[in-house]
């Protein structure tokens, strides 16, 4: 069904089964070429190690903390019965004869302990786990999250990021690597998922995991091969056997690598790279806007 751009955005998630395949290279360059044609928002959901800002160079204008509720035990009311610890799925509480211990880093803020407490001895306070940062990178609206050190609740920040995605134009989501919970949260709203891989045995192994995730979630997806020509043809044969669309093959190019090392976008460093990503952008938009199916 054709998407009405006046009413809702097109969401493109750029993911990879493993780190280091070129996911951020694809997402930032894709955002740049699309920004010359329509409103674009780039969201860096790799909140444990965001790096899109190194290439888009945004001017950050706003920031806010992301918090989760943390239980606070009133020891004057607590009977140390252990009901709260039994209710906690994450082992964030431990009841002892003389006190009840809360482990903040394990707490997911679900509130089960508070409801389970028969003495009404638990209240909550907000605990900061990271922050959201907003800004402008040329014509691109920029949004990123940062998870605080020692924290593990990256899905919470990812959900906060996605709640602020644009309602018009194109949203490009830079997804965390892998296929775990943060990735599942980041790709959920996507109209299409671009799975970035490399032509190596490791690339193929992790692409297979990413394909399984996308198919299990019922997502439309396609493959982008980065550093094409540097390895073997097993990734291409896998895609052909599974009838998976390969929308782009970004060549293994020294100029692109040098631009990357200097914090430059490939499309700004060489005209040929701009043609690669413009062709990818056209293919993606055709598939999402006119109903041409991806896998």
PDB file of C-alpha atoms in Angstrom:
ATOM      1  CA  UNK A   1       0.000   0.000   0.000  1.00  0.00           C
ATOM      2  CA  UNK A   2       1.297   3.448  -0.893  1.00  0.00           C
ATOM      3  CA  UNK A   3       2.439   5.558   2.070  1.00  0.00           C
ATOM      4  CA  UNK A   4       1.133   9.122   2.271  1.00  0.00           C
ATOM      5  CA  UNK A   5       4.179  11.245   3.085  1.00  0.00           C
ATOM      6  CA  UNK A   6       1.993  14.137   4.169  1.00  0.00           C
ATOM      7  CA  UNK A   7       0.640  12.057   7.025  1.00  0.00           C
ATOM      8  CA  UNK A   8       3.471   9.877   8.237  1.00  0.00           C
ATOM      9  CA  UNK A   9       7.194   9.409   7.957  1.00  0.00           C
ATOM     10  CA  UNK A  10       9.066   6.641   6.210  1.00  0.00           C
ATOM     11  CA  UNK A  11      11.232   4.803   8.735  1.00  0.00           C
ATOM     12  CA  UNK A  12      14.452   3.182   7.489  1.00  0.00           C
ATOM     13  CA  UNK A  13      16.381   1.122  10.040  1.00  0.00           C
ATOM     14  CA  UNK A  14      20.007   0.330   9.246  1.00  0.00           C
ATOM     15  CA  UNK A  15      21.110  -2.766  11.144  1.00  0.00           C
ATOM     16  CA  UNK A  16      23.828  -5.408  11.119  1.00  0.00           C
ATOM     17  CA  UNK A  17      24.319  -8.807  12.677  1.00  0.00           C
ATOM     18  CA  UNK A  18      27.737  -7.753  13.984  1.00  0.00           C
ATOM     19  CA  UNK A  19      29.697  -4.615  14.694  1.00  0.00           C
ATOM     20  CA  UNK A  20      32.172  -3.130  12.259  1.00  0.00           C
ATOM     21  CA  UNK A  21      30.357  -3.950   9.026  1.00  0.00           C
ATOM     22  CA  UNK A  22      29.712  -0.318   8.051  1.00  0.00           C
ATOM     23  CA  UNK A  23      26.253   0.266   9.519  1.00  0.00           C
ATOM     24  CA  UNK A  24      27.002   3.854  10.539  1.00  0.00           C
ATOM     25  CA  UNK A  25      28.706   4.523   7.199  1.00  0.00           C
ATOM     26  CA  UNK A  26      25.537   3.476   5.389  1.00  0.00           C
ATOM     27  CA  UNK A  27      23.095   5.243   7.708  1.00  0.00           C
ATOM     28  CA  UNK A  28      24.892   8.599   7.815  1.00  0.00           C
ATOM     29  CA  UNK A  29      25.603   8.753   4.082  1.00  0.00           C
ATOM     30  CA  UNK A  30      22.051   7.666   3.289  1.00  0.00           C
ATOM     31  CA  UNK A  31      20.686  10.392   5.561  1.00  0.00           C
ATOM     32  CA  UNK A  32      22.895  12.965   3.845  1.00  0.00           C
ATOM     33  CA  UNK A  33      21.781  12.202   0.287  1.00  0.00           C
ATOM     34  CA  UNK A  34      18.105  11.994   1.295  1.00  0.00           C
ATOM     35  CA  UNK A  35      18.315  15.347   3.100  1.00  0.00           C
ATOM     36  CA  UNK A  36      18.731  17.107  -0.218  1.00  0.00           C
ATOM     37  CA  UNK A  37      15.308  15.861  -1.293  1.00  0.00           C
ATOM     38  CA  UNK A  38      13.029  15.801   1.765  1.00  0.00           C
ATOM     39  CA  UNK A  39      12.975  16.355   5.548  1.00  0.00           C
ATOM     40  CA  UNK A  40      15.272  13.824   7.226  1.00  0.00           C
ATOM     41  CA  UNK A  41      15.765  12.873  10.856  1.00  0.00           C
ATOM     42  CA  UNK A  42      18.734  10.746  11.875  1.00  0.00           C
ATOM     43  CA  UNK A  43      18.371   8.807  15.145  1.00  0.00           C
ATOM     44  CA  UNK A  44      21.432   7.106  16.621  1.00  0.00           C
ATOM     45  CA  UNK A  45      20.006   4.248  18.673  1.00  0.00           C
ATOM     46  CA  UNK A  46      23.411   2.690  19.335  1.00  0.00           C
ATOM     47  CA  UNK A  47      23.198   4.244  22.784  1.00  0.00           C
ATOM     48  CA  UNK A  48      26.097   2.311  24.299  1.00  0.00           C
ATOM     49  CA  UNK A  49      28.509   3.699  21.712  1.00  0.00           C
ATOM     50  CA  UNK A  50      26.906   6.372  19.506  1.00  0.00           C
ATOM     51  CA  UNK A  51      29.208   7.533  16.720  1.00  0.00           C
ATOM     52  CA  UNK A  52      27.001   9.083  14.040  1.00  0.00           C
ATOM     53  CA  UNK A  53      27.909  12.517  15.429  1.00  0.00           C
ATOM     54  CA  UNK A  54      31.534  11.935  14.402  1.00  0.00           C
ATOM     55  CA  UNK A  55      30.477  12.108  10.746  1.00  0.00           C
ATOM     56  CA  UNK A  56      27.403  14.349  10.733  1.00  0.00           C
ATOM     57  CA  UNK A  57      28.953  16.923  13.125  1.00  0.00           C
ATOM     58  CA  UNK A  58      25.676  18.181  14.609  1.00  0.00           C
ATOM     59  CA  UNK A  59      25.223  21.297  16.677  1.00  0.00           C
ATOM     60  CA  UNK A  60      23.509  19.963  19.789  1.00  0.00           C
ATOM     61  CA  UNK A  61      20.825  22.288  21.086  1.00  0.00           C
ATOM     62  CA  UNK A  62      18.854  20.308  23.687  1.00  0.00           C
ATOM     63  CA  UNK A  63      19.463  17.463  26.128  1.00  0.00           C
ATOM     64  CA  UNK A  64      17.381  15.732  28.761  1.00  0.00           C
ATOM     65  CA  UNK A  65      17.884  12.904  31.211  1.00  0.00           C
ATOM     66  CA  UNK A  66      16.223   9.527  30.840  1.00  0.00           C
ATOM     67  CA  UNK A  67      15.180   8.033  34.167  1.00  0.00           C
ATOM     68  CA  UNK A  68      13.643   4.876  35.557  1.00  0.00           C
ATOM     69  CA  UNK A  69      11.866   4.482  38.917  1.00  0.00           C
ATOM     70  CA  UNK A  70      14.008   2.962  41.677  1.00  0.00           C
ATOM     71  CA  UNK A  71      12.463   1.416  44.809  1.00  0.00           C
ATOM     72  CA  UNK A  72      13.209   3.062  48.137  1.00  0.00           C
ATOM     73  CA  UNK A  73      12.717   0.908  51.251  1.00  0.00           C
ATOM     74  CA  UNK A  74      11.299   2.503  54.409  1.00  0.00           C
ATOM     75  CA  UNK A  75      13.031   0.364  57.034  1.00  0.00           C
ATOM     76  CA  UNK A  76      10.663   1.618  59.724  1.00  0.00           C
ATOM     77  CA  UNK A  77       7.801  -0.124  57.907  1.00  0.00           C
ATOM     78  CA  UNK A  78       9.640  -3.026  56.296  1.00  0.00           C
ATOM     79  CA  UNK A  79       9.131  -6.425  57.937  1.00  0.00           C
ATOM     80  CA  UNK A  80      11.856  -8.038  55.780  1.00  0.00           C
ATOM     81  CA  UNK A  81       9.407 -10.695  54.659  1.00  0.00           C
ATOM     82  CA  UNK A  82      11.101 -11.044  51.260  1.00  0.00           C
ATOM     83  CA  UNK A  83       7.931 -10.569  49.174  1.00  0.00           C
ATOM     84  CA  UNK A  84       9.577  -7.804  47.165  1.00  0.00           C
ATOM     85  CA  UNK A  85      12.634  -9.936  46.367  1.00  0.00           C
ATOM     86  CA  UNK A  86      10.412 -12.845  45.318  1.00  0.00           C
ATOM     87  CA  UNK A  87       8.446 -10.569  42.976  1.00  0.00           C
ATOM     88  CA  UNK A  88      11.548  -9.136  41.325  1.00  0.00           C
ATOM     89  CA  UNK A  89      12.347 -10.881  38.017  1.00  0.00           C
ATOM     90  CA  UNK A  90      15.793  -9.261  37.874  1.00  0.00           C
ATOM     91  CA  UNK A  91      17.242 -10.068  41.338  1.00  0.00           C
ATOM     92  CA  UNK A  92      17.485  -6.373  42.130  1.00  0.00           C
ATOM     93  CA  UNK A  93      16.351  -6.846  45.747  1.00  0.00           C
ATOM     94  CA  UNK A  94      17.602  -9.084  48.519  1.00  0.00           C
ATOM     95  CA  UNK A  95      15.858  -9.446  51.863  1.00  0.00           C
ATOM     96  CA  UNK A  96      17.885 -10.138  54.999  1.00  0.00           C
ATOM     97  CA  UNK A  97      16.702 -10.514  58.602  1.00  0.00           C
ATOM     98  CA  UNK A  98      17.629  -6.941  59.490  1.00  0.00           C
ATOM     99  CA  UNK A  99      17.437  -5.009  56.218  1.00  0.00           C
ATOM    100  CA  UNK A 100      16.421  -5.182  52.554  1.00  0.00           C
ATOM    101  CA  UNK A 101      19.024  -4.399  49.920  1.00  0.00           C
ATOM    102  CA  UNK A 102      18.303  -2.684  46.580  1.00  0.00           C
ATOM    103  CA  UNK A 103      20.780  -3.145  43.707  1.00  0.00           C
ATOM    104  CA  UNK A 104      20.128  -0.134  41.432  1.00  0.00           C
ATOM    105  CA  UNK A 105      22.050  -1.384  38.394  1.00  0.00           C
ATOM    106  CA  UNK A 106      19.847  -4.506  38.200  1.00  0.00           C
ATOM    107  CA  UNK A 107      16.545  -2.713  38.659  1.00  0.00           C
ATOM    108  CA  UNK A 108      14.371  -2.370  35.542  1.00  0.00           C
ATOM    109  CA  UNK A 109      11.894  -0.022  37.189  1.00  0.00           C
ATOM    110  CA  UNK A 110       8.900  -2.310  36.641  1.00  0.00           C
ATOM    111  CA  UNK A 111       7.292  -1.554  40.018  1.00  0.00           C
ATOM    112  CA  UNK A 112       6.474  -5.189  40.870  1.00  0.00           C
ATOM    113  CA  UNK A 113       8.188  -4.957  44.250  1.00  0.00           C
ATOM    114  CA  UNK A 114       6.060  -2.000  45.268  1.00  0.00           C
ATOM    115  CA  UNK A 115       2.831  -3.826  44.475  1.00  0.00           C
ATOM    116  CA  UNK A 116       4.046  -6.999  46.209  1.00  0.00           C
ATOM    117  CA  UNK A 117       4.975  -5.326  49.496  1.00  0.00           C
ATOM    118  CA  UNK A 118       2.335  -6.160  52.134  1.00  0.00           C
ATOM    119  CA  UNK A 119       3.579  -3.421  54.488  1.00  0.00           C
ATOM    120  CA  UNK A 120       3.448  -0.614  51.902  1.00  0.00           C
ATOM    121  CA  UNK A 121       7.088   0.070  52.771  1.00  0.00           C
ATOM    122  CA  UNK A 122       8.282   0.820  49.222  1.00  0.00           C
ATOM    123  CA  UNK A 123       8.165   4.157  47.453  1.00  0.00           C
ATOM    124  CA  UNK A 124      10.050   5.172  44.318  1.00  0.00           C
ATOM    125  CA  UNK A 125      12.481   7.838  43.200  1.00  0.00           C
ATOM    126  CA  UNK A 126      13.742   8.567  39.703  1.00  0.00           C
ATOM    127  CA  UNK A 127      17.219   7.319  38.770  1.00  0.00           C
ATOM    128  CA  UNK A 128      19.020   8.682  35.701  1.00  0.00           C
ATOM    129  CA  UNK A 129      20.336   5.991  33.337  1.00  0.00           C
ATOM    130  CA  UNK A 130      21.331   8.167  30.388  1.00  0.00           C
ATOM    131  CA  UNK A 131      20.282  11.098  28.267  1.00  0.00           C
ATOM    132  CA  UNK A 132      18.823  12.168  24.944  1.00  0.00           C
ATOM    133  CA  UNK A 133      20.566  14.821  22.858  1.00  0.00           C
ATOM    134  CA  UNK A 134      18.974  16.748  20.009  1.00  0.00           C
ATOM    135  CA  UNK A 135      20.465  19.052  17.412  1.00  0.00           C
ATOM    136  CA  UNK A 136      20.904  19.944  13.755  1.00  0.00           C
ATOM    137  CA  UNK A 137      23.457  18.616  11.271  1.00  0.00           C
ATOM    138  CA  UNK A 138      23.058  20.810   8.208  1.00  0.00           C
ATOM    139  CA  UNK A 139      19.651  19.864   6.796  1.00  0.00           C
ATOM    140  CA  UNK A 140      19.360  16.798   9.031  1.00  0.00           C
ATOM    141  CA  UNK A 141      17.474  16.765  12.323  1.00  0.00           C
ATOM    142  CA  UNK A 142      19.774  14.880  14.678  1.00  0.00           C
ATOM    143  CA  UNK A 143      18.822  12.794  17.718  1.00  0.00           C
ATOM    144  CA  UNK A 144      20.996  10.464  19.773  1.00  0.00           C
ATOM    145  CA  UNK A 145      20.955   8.660  23.095  1.00  0.00           C
ATOM    146  CA  UNK A 146      23.758   7.970  25.536  1.00  0.00           C
ATOM    147  CA  UNK A 147      23.592   5.225  28.141  1.00  0.00           C
ATOM    148  CA  UNK A 148      25.427   6.019  31.364  1.00  0.00           C
ATOM    149  CA  UNK A 149      28.465   3.918  32.243  1.00  0.00           C
ATOM    150  CA  UNK A 150      27.611   0.725  34.182  1.00  0.00           C
ATOM    151  CA  UNK A 151      23.963   0.894  33.110  1.00  0.00           C
ATOM    152  CA  UNK A 152      22.304  -1.916  31.154  1.00  0.00           C
ATOM    153  CA  UNK A 153      18.862  -0.559  30.275  1.00  0.00           C
ATOM    154  CA  UNK A 154      19.595   0.560  26.728  1.00  0.00           C
ATOM    155  CA  UNK A 155      16.099  -0.464  25.504  1.00  0.00           C
ATOM    156  CA  UNK A 156      14.582   2.187  27.776  1.00  0.00           C
ATOM    157  CA  UNK A 157      16.606   4.948  26.100  1.00  0.00           C
ATOM    158  CA  UNK A 158      15.923   3.501  22.635  1.00  0.00           C
ATOM    159  CA  UNK A 159      12.183   3.583  23.268  1.00  0.00           C
ATOM    160  CA  UNK A 160      12.476   7.195  24.439  1.00  0.00           C
ATOM    161  CA  UNK A 161      14.397   8.088  21.271  1.00  0.00           C
ATOM    162  CA  UNK A 162      11.841   6.471  19.009  1.00  0.00           C
ATOM    163  CA  UNK A 163       8.967   8.181  20.812  1.00  0.00           C
ATOM    164  CA  UNK A 164      10.430  11.446  19.472  1.00  0.00           C
ATOM    165  CA  UNK A 165      10.819  10.350  15.862  1.00  0.00           C
ATOM    166  CA  UNK A 166       9.543  12.724  13.205  1.00  0.00           C
ATOM    167  CA  UNK A 167       6.039  12.315  11.816  1.00  0.00           C
ATOM    168  CA  UNK A 168       6.897  13.535   8.310  1.00  0.00           C
ATOM    169  CA  UNK A 169       9.712  12.968   5.840  1.00  0.00           C
ATOM    170  CA  UNK A 170      12.227  10.183   6.396  1.00  0.00           C
ATOM    171  CA  UNK A 171      13.599   8.805   9.654  1.00  0.00           C
ATOM    172  CA  UNK A 172      16.925   6.957   9.420  1.00  0.00           C
ATOM    173  CA  UNK A 173      17.604   4.805  12.480  1.00  0.00           C
ATOM    174  CA  UNK A 174      21.180   3.735  13.190  1.00  0.00           C
ATOM    175  CA  UNK A 175      20.521   0.460  15.023  1.00  0.00           C
ATOM    176  CA  UNK A 176      22.847  -1.158  17.602  1.00  0.00           C
ATOM    177  CA  UNK A 177      24.824  -4.137  16.255  1.00  0.00           C
ATOM    178  CA  UNK A 178      23.673  -7.697  16.811  1.00  0.00           C
ATOM    179  CA  UNK A 179      20.225  -9.218  17.283  1.00  0.00           C
ATOM    180  CA  UNK A 180      19.557  -8.728  21.004  1.00  0.00           C
ATOM    181  CA  UNK A 181      16.830  -6.787  22.838  1.00  0.00           C
ATOM    182  CA  UNK A 182      18.174  -3.295  21.992  1.00  0.00           C
ATOM    183  CA  UNK A 183      18.128  -4.191  18.297  1.00  0.00           C
ATOM    184  CA  UNK A 184      14.593  -5.596  18.460  1.00  0.00           C
ATOM    185  CA  UNK A 185      13.399  -2.360  20.055  1.00  0.00           C
ATOM    186  CA  UNK A 186      15.195  -0.191  17.489  1.00  0.00           C
ATOM    187  CA  UNK A 187      13.898  -1.950  14.354  1.00  0.00           C
ATOM    188  CA  UNK A 188      10.305  -2.414  15.508  1.00  0.00           C
ATOM    189  CA  UNK A 189       8.875   0.758  13.854  1.00  0.00           C
ATOM    190  CA  UNK A 190      10.784   0.317  10.564  1.00  0.00           C
ATOM    191  CA  UNK A 191       9.113   0.262   7.166  1.00  0.00           C
ATOM    192  CA  UNK A 192      12.264  -1.415   5.846  1.00  0.00           C
ATOM    193  CA  UNK A 193      15.391  -2.762   7.544  1.00  0.00           C
ATOM    194  CA  UNK A 194      18.671  -2.526   5.646  1.00  0.00           C
ATOM    195  CA  UNK A 195      20.935  -5.328   6.840  1.00  0.00           C
ATOM    196  CA  UNK A 196      24.524  -4.223   6.305  1.00  0.00           C
ATOM    197  CA  UNK A 197      27.011  -7.036   5.934  1.00  0.00           C
ATOM    198  CA  UNK A 198      30.486  -7.747   4.594  1.00  0.00           C
ATOM    199  CA  UNK A 199      31.605 -10.506   2.184  1.00  0.00           C
ATOM    200  CA  UNK A 200      33.346 -12.660   4.797  1.00  0.00           C
ATOM    201  CA  UNK A 201      32.464 -15.885   6.638  1.00  0.00           C
ATOM    202  CA  UNK A 202      31.830 -13.864   9.812  1.00  0.00           C
ATOM    203  CA  UNK A 203      29.658 -11.434   7.872  1.00  0.00           C
ATOM    204  CA  UNK A 204      27.587 -14.276   6.458  1.00  0.00           C
ATOM    205  CA  UNK A 205      27.157 -15.957   9.855  1.00  0.00           C
ATOM    206  CA  UNK A 206      25.848 -12.804  11.483  1.00  0.00           C
ATOM    207  CA  UNK A 207      23.740 -11.880   8.459  1.00  0.00           C
ATOM    208  CA  UNK A 208      21.945 -15.204   8.837  1.00  0.00           C
ATOM    209  CA  UNK A 209      21.108 -14.287  12.453  1.00  0.00           C
ATOM    210  CA  UNK A 210      19.874 -10.841  11.407  1.00  0.00           C
ATOM    211  CA  UNK A 211      17.709 -12.322   8.649  1.00  0.00           C
ATOM    212  CA  UNK A 212      16.183 -14.752  11.138  1.00  0.00           C
ATOM    213  CA  UNK A 213      15.375 -11.856  13.490  1.00  0.00           C
ATOM    214  CA  UNK A 214      13.767  -9.773  10.725  1.00  0.00           C
ATOM    215  CA  UNK A 215      11.677 -12.687   9.503  1.00  0.00           C
ATOM    216  CA  UNK A 216      10.577 -13.632  13.014  1.00  0.00           C
ATOM    217  CA  UNK A 217       9.424 -10.041  13.569  1.00  0.00           C
ATOM    218  CA  UNK A 218       7.665  -9.925  10.199  1.00  0.00           C
ATOM    219  CA  UNK A 219       9.750  -6.980   8.981  1.00  0.00           C
ATOM    220  CA  UNK A 220      10.463  -5.995   5.395  1.00  0.00           C
ATOM    221  CA  UNK A 221      14.224  -6.166   4.853  1.00  0.00           C
ATOM    222  CA  UNK A 222      16.962  -6.061   2.255  1.00  0.00           C
ATOM    223  CA  UNK A 223      20.755  -6.386   2.232  1.00  0.00           C
ATOM    224  CA  UNK A 224      23.559  -3.883   1.639  1.00  0.00           C
ATOM    225  CA  UNK A 225      26.991  -5.404   1.081  1.00  0.00           C
ATOM    226  CA  UNK A 226      29.767  -3.129   2.334  1.00  0.00           C
ATOM    227  CA  UNK A 227      33.404  -3.485   1.275  1.00  0.00           C
ATOM    228  CA  UNK A 228      32.204  -5.486  -1.726  1.00  0.00           C
ATOM    229  CA  UNK A 229      35.052  -7.170  -3.554  1.00  0.00           C
ATOM    230  CA  UNK A 230      37.210  -7.594  -0.465  1.00  0.00           C
ATOM    231  CA  UNK A 231      36.107 -11.137   0.368  1.00  0.00           C
ATOM    232  CA  UNK A 232      34.250 -14.004  -1.257  1.00  0.00           C
ATOM    233  CA  UNK A 233      30.830 -14.495  -2.868  1.00  0.00           C
ATOM    234  CA  UNK A 234      29.155 -16.531  -0.142  1.00  0.00           C
ATOM    235  CA  UNK A 235      26.980 -13.637   1.055  1.00  0.00           C
ATOM    236  CA  UNK A 236      25.711 -13.010  -2.468  1.00  0.00           C
ATOM    237  CA  UNK A 237      24.997 -16.704  -3.011  1.00  0.00           C
ATOM    238  CA  UNK A 238      23.100 -16.834   0.290  1.00  0.00           C
ATOM    239  CA  UNK A 239      20.958 -13.861  -0.736  1.00  0.00           C
ATOM    240  CA  UNK A 240      20.277 -15.348  -4.160  1.00  0.00           C
ATOM    241  CA  UNK A 241      19.297 -18.707  -2.676  1.00  0.00           C
ATOM    242  CA  UNK A 242      16.938 -17.050  -0.175  1.00  0.00           C
ATOM    243  CA  UNK A 243      15.621 -14.531  -2.746  1.00  0.00           C
ATOM    244  CA  UNK A 244      16.753 -11.630  -0.529  1.00  0.00           C
ATOM    245  CA  UNK A 245      17.049  -8.271  -2.351  1.00  0.00           C
ATOM    246  CA  UNK A 246      20.571  -6.836  -2.464  1.00  0.00           C
ATOM    247  CA  UNK A 247      20.006  -3.107  -2.841  1.00  0.00           C
ATOM    248  CA  UNK A 248      23.633  -1.953  -2.931  1.00  0.00           C
ATOM    249  CA  UNK A 249      27.205  -3.128  -3.087  1.00  0.00           C
ATOM    250  CA  UNK A 250      29.490  -0.473  -1.621  1.00  0.00           C
ATOM    251  CA  UNK A 251      32.981  -1.241  -2.996  1.00  0.00           C
ATOM    252  CA  UNK A 252      36.044  -1.738  -0.836  1.00  0.00           C
ATOM    253  CA  UNK A 253      37.565   1.675  -1.518  1.00  0.00           C
ATOM    254  CA  UNK A 254      40.615   3.296   0.021  1.00  0.00           C
ATOM    255  CA  UNK A 255      39.227   6.826  -0.377  1.00  0.00           C
ATOM    256  CA  UNK A 256      36.111   5.866   1.577  1.00  0.00           C
ATOM    257  CA  UNK A 257      38.267   4.382   4.348  1.00  0.00           C
ATOM    258  CA  UNK A 258      40.436   7.504   4.479  1.00  0.00           C
ATOM    259  CA  UNK A 259      37.366   9.753   4.634  1.00  0.00           C
ATOM    260  CA  UNK A 260      35.986   7.610   7.461  1.00  0.00           C
ATOM    261  CA  UNK A 261      39.246   7.920   9.412  1.00  0.00           C
ATOM    262  CA  UNK A 262      39.007  11.717   9.152  1.00  0.00           C
ATOM    263  CA  UNK A 263      35.374  11.856  10.249  1.00  0.00           C
ATOM    264  CA  UNK A 264      34.125  12.694   6.750  1.00  0.00           C
ATOM    265  CA  UNK A 265      31.131  11.312   4.920  1.00  0.00           C
ATOM    266  CA  UNK A 266      31.990   9.302   1.840  1.00  0.00           C
ATOM    267  CA  UNK A 267      29.468  11.297  -0.212  1.00  0.00           C
ATOM    268  CA  UNK A 268      31.354  14.496   0.634  1.00  0.00           C
ATOM    269  CA  UNK A 269      34.758  12.976  -0.068  1.00  0.00           C
ATOM    270  CA  UNK A 270      34.204  11.563  -3.554  1.00  0.00           C
ATOM    271  CA  UNK A 271      31.541  12.035  -6.267  1.00  0.00           C
ATOM    272  CA  UNK A 272      31.456   8.311  -7.042  1.00  0.00           C
ATOM    273  CA  UNK A 273      30.381   7.517  -3.478  1.00  0.00           C
ATOM    274  CA  UNK A 274      27.565  10.020  -3.782  1.00  0.00           C
ATOM    275  CA  UNK A 275      26.273   8.113  -6.805  1.00  0.00           C
ATOM    276  CA  UNK A 276      26.381   4.828  -4.837  1.00  0.00           C
ATOM    277  CA  UNK A 277      24.282   6.206  -2.005  1.00  0.00           C
ATOM    278  CA  UNK A 278      21.912   8.170  -4.239  1.00  0.00           C
ATOM    279  CA  UNK A 279      21.160   4.922  -6.076  1.00  0.00           C
ATOM    280  CA  UNK A 280      20.567   3.170  -2.735  1.00  0.00           C
ATOM    281  CA  UNK A 281      18.308   5.992  -1.540  1.00  0.00           C
ATOM    282  CA  UNK A 282      16.267   5.823  -4.739  1.00  0.00           C
ATOM    283  CA  UNK A 283      15.857   2.055  -4.446  1.00  0.00           C
ATOM    284  CA  UNK A 284      14.823   2.246  -0.791  1.00  0.00           C
ATOM    285  CA  UNK A 285      12.301   5.025  -1.358  1.00  0.00           C
ATOM    286  CA  UNK A 286      10.812   3.249  -4.356  1.00  0.00           C
ATOM    287  CA  UNK A 287      10.276   0.117  -2.288  1.00  0.00           C
ATOM    288  CA  UNK A 288       8.770   1.892   0.712  1.00  0.00           C
ATOM    289  CA  UNK A 289       6.651   4.441  -1.135  1.00  0.00           C
ATOM    290  CA  UNK A 290       5.321   2.512  -4.134  1.00  0.00           C
ATOM    291  CA  UNK A 291       4.799  -0.873  -2.530  1.00  0.00           C
ATOM    292  CA  UNK A 292       7.596  -2.737  -4.298  1.00  0.00           C
ATOM    293  CA  UNK A 293       8.228  -5.555  -1.819  1.00  0.00           C
ATOM    294  CA  UNK A 294      11.479  -6.119  -0.022  1.00  0.00           C
ATOM    295  CA  UNK A 295      11.859  -9.510   1.597  1.00  0.00           C
TER     296      UNK A 295
END
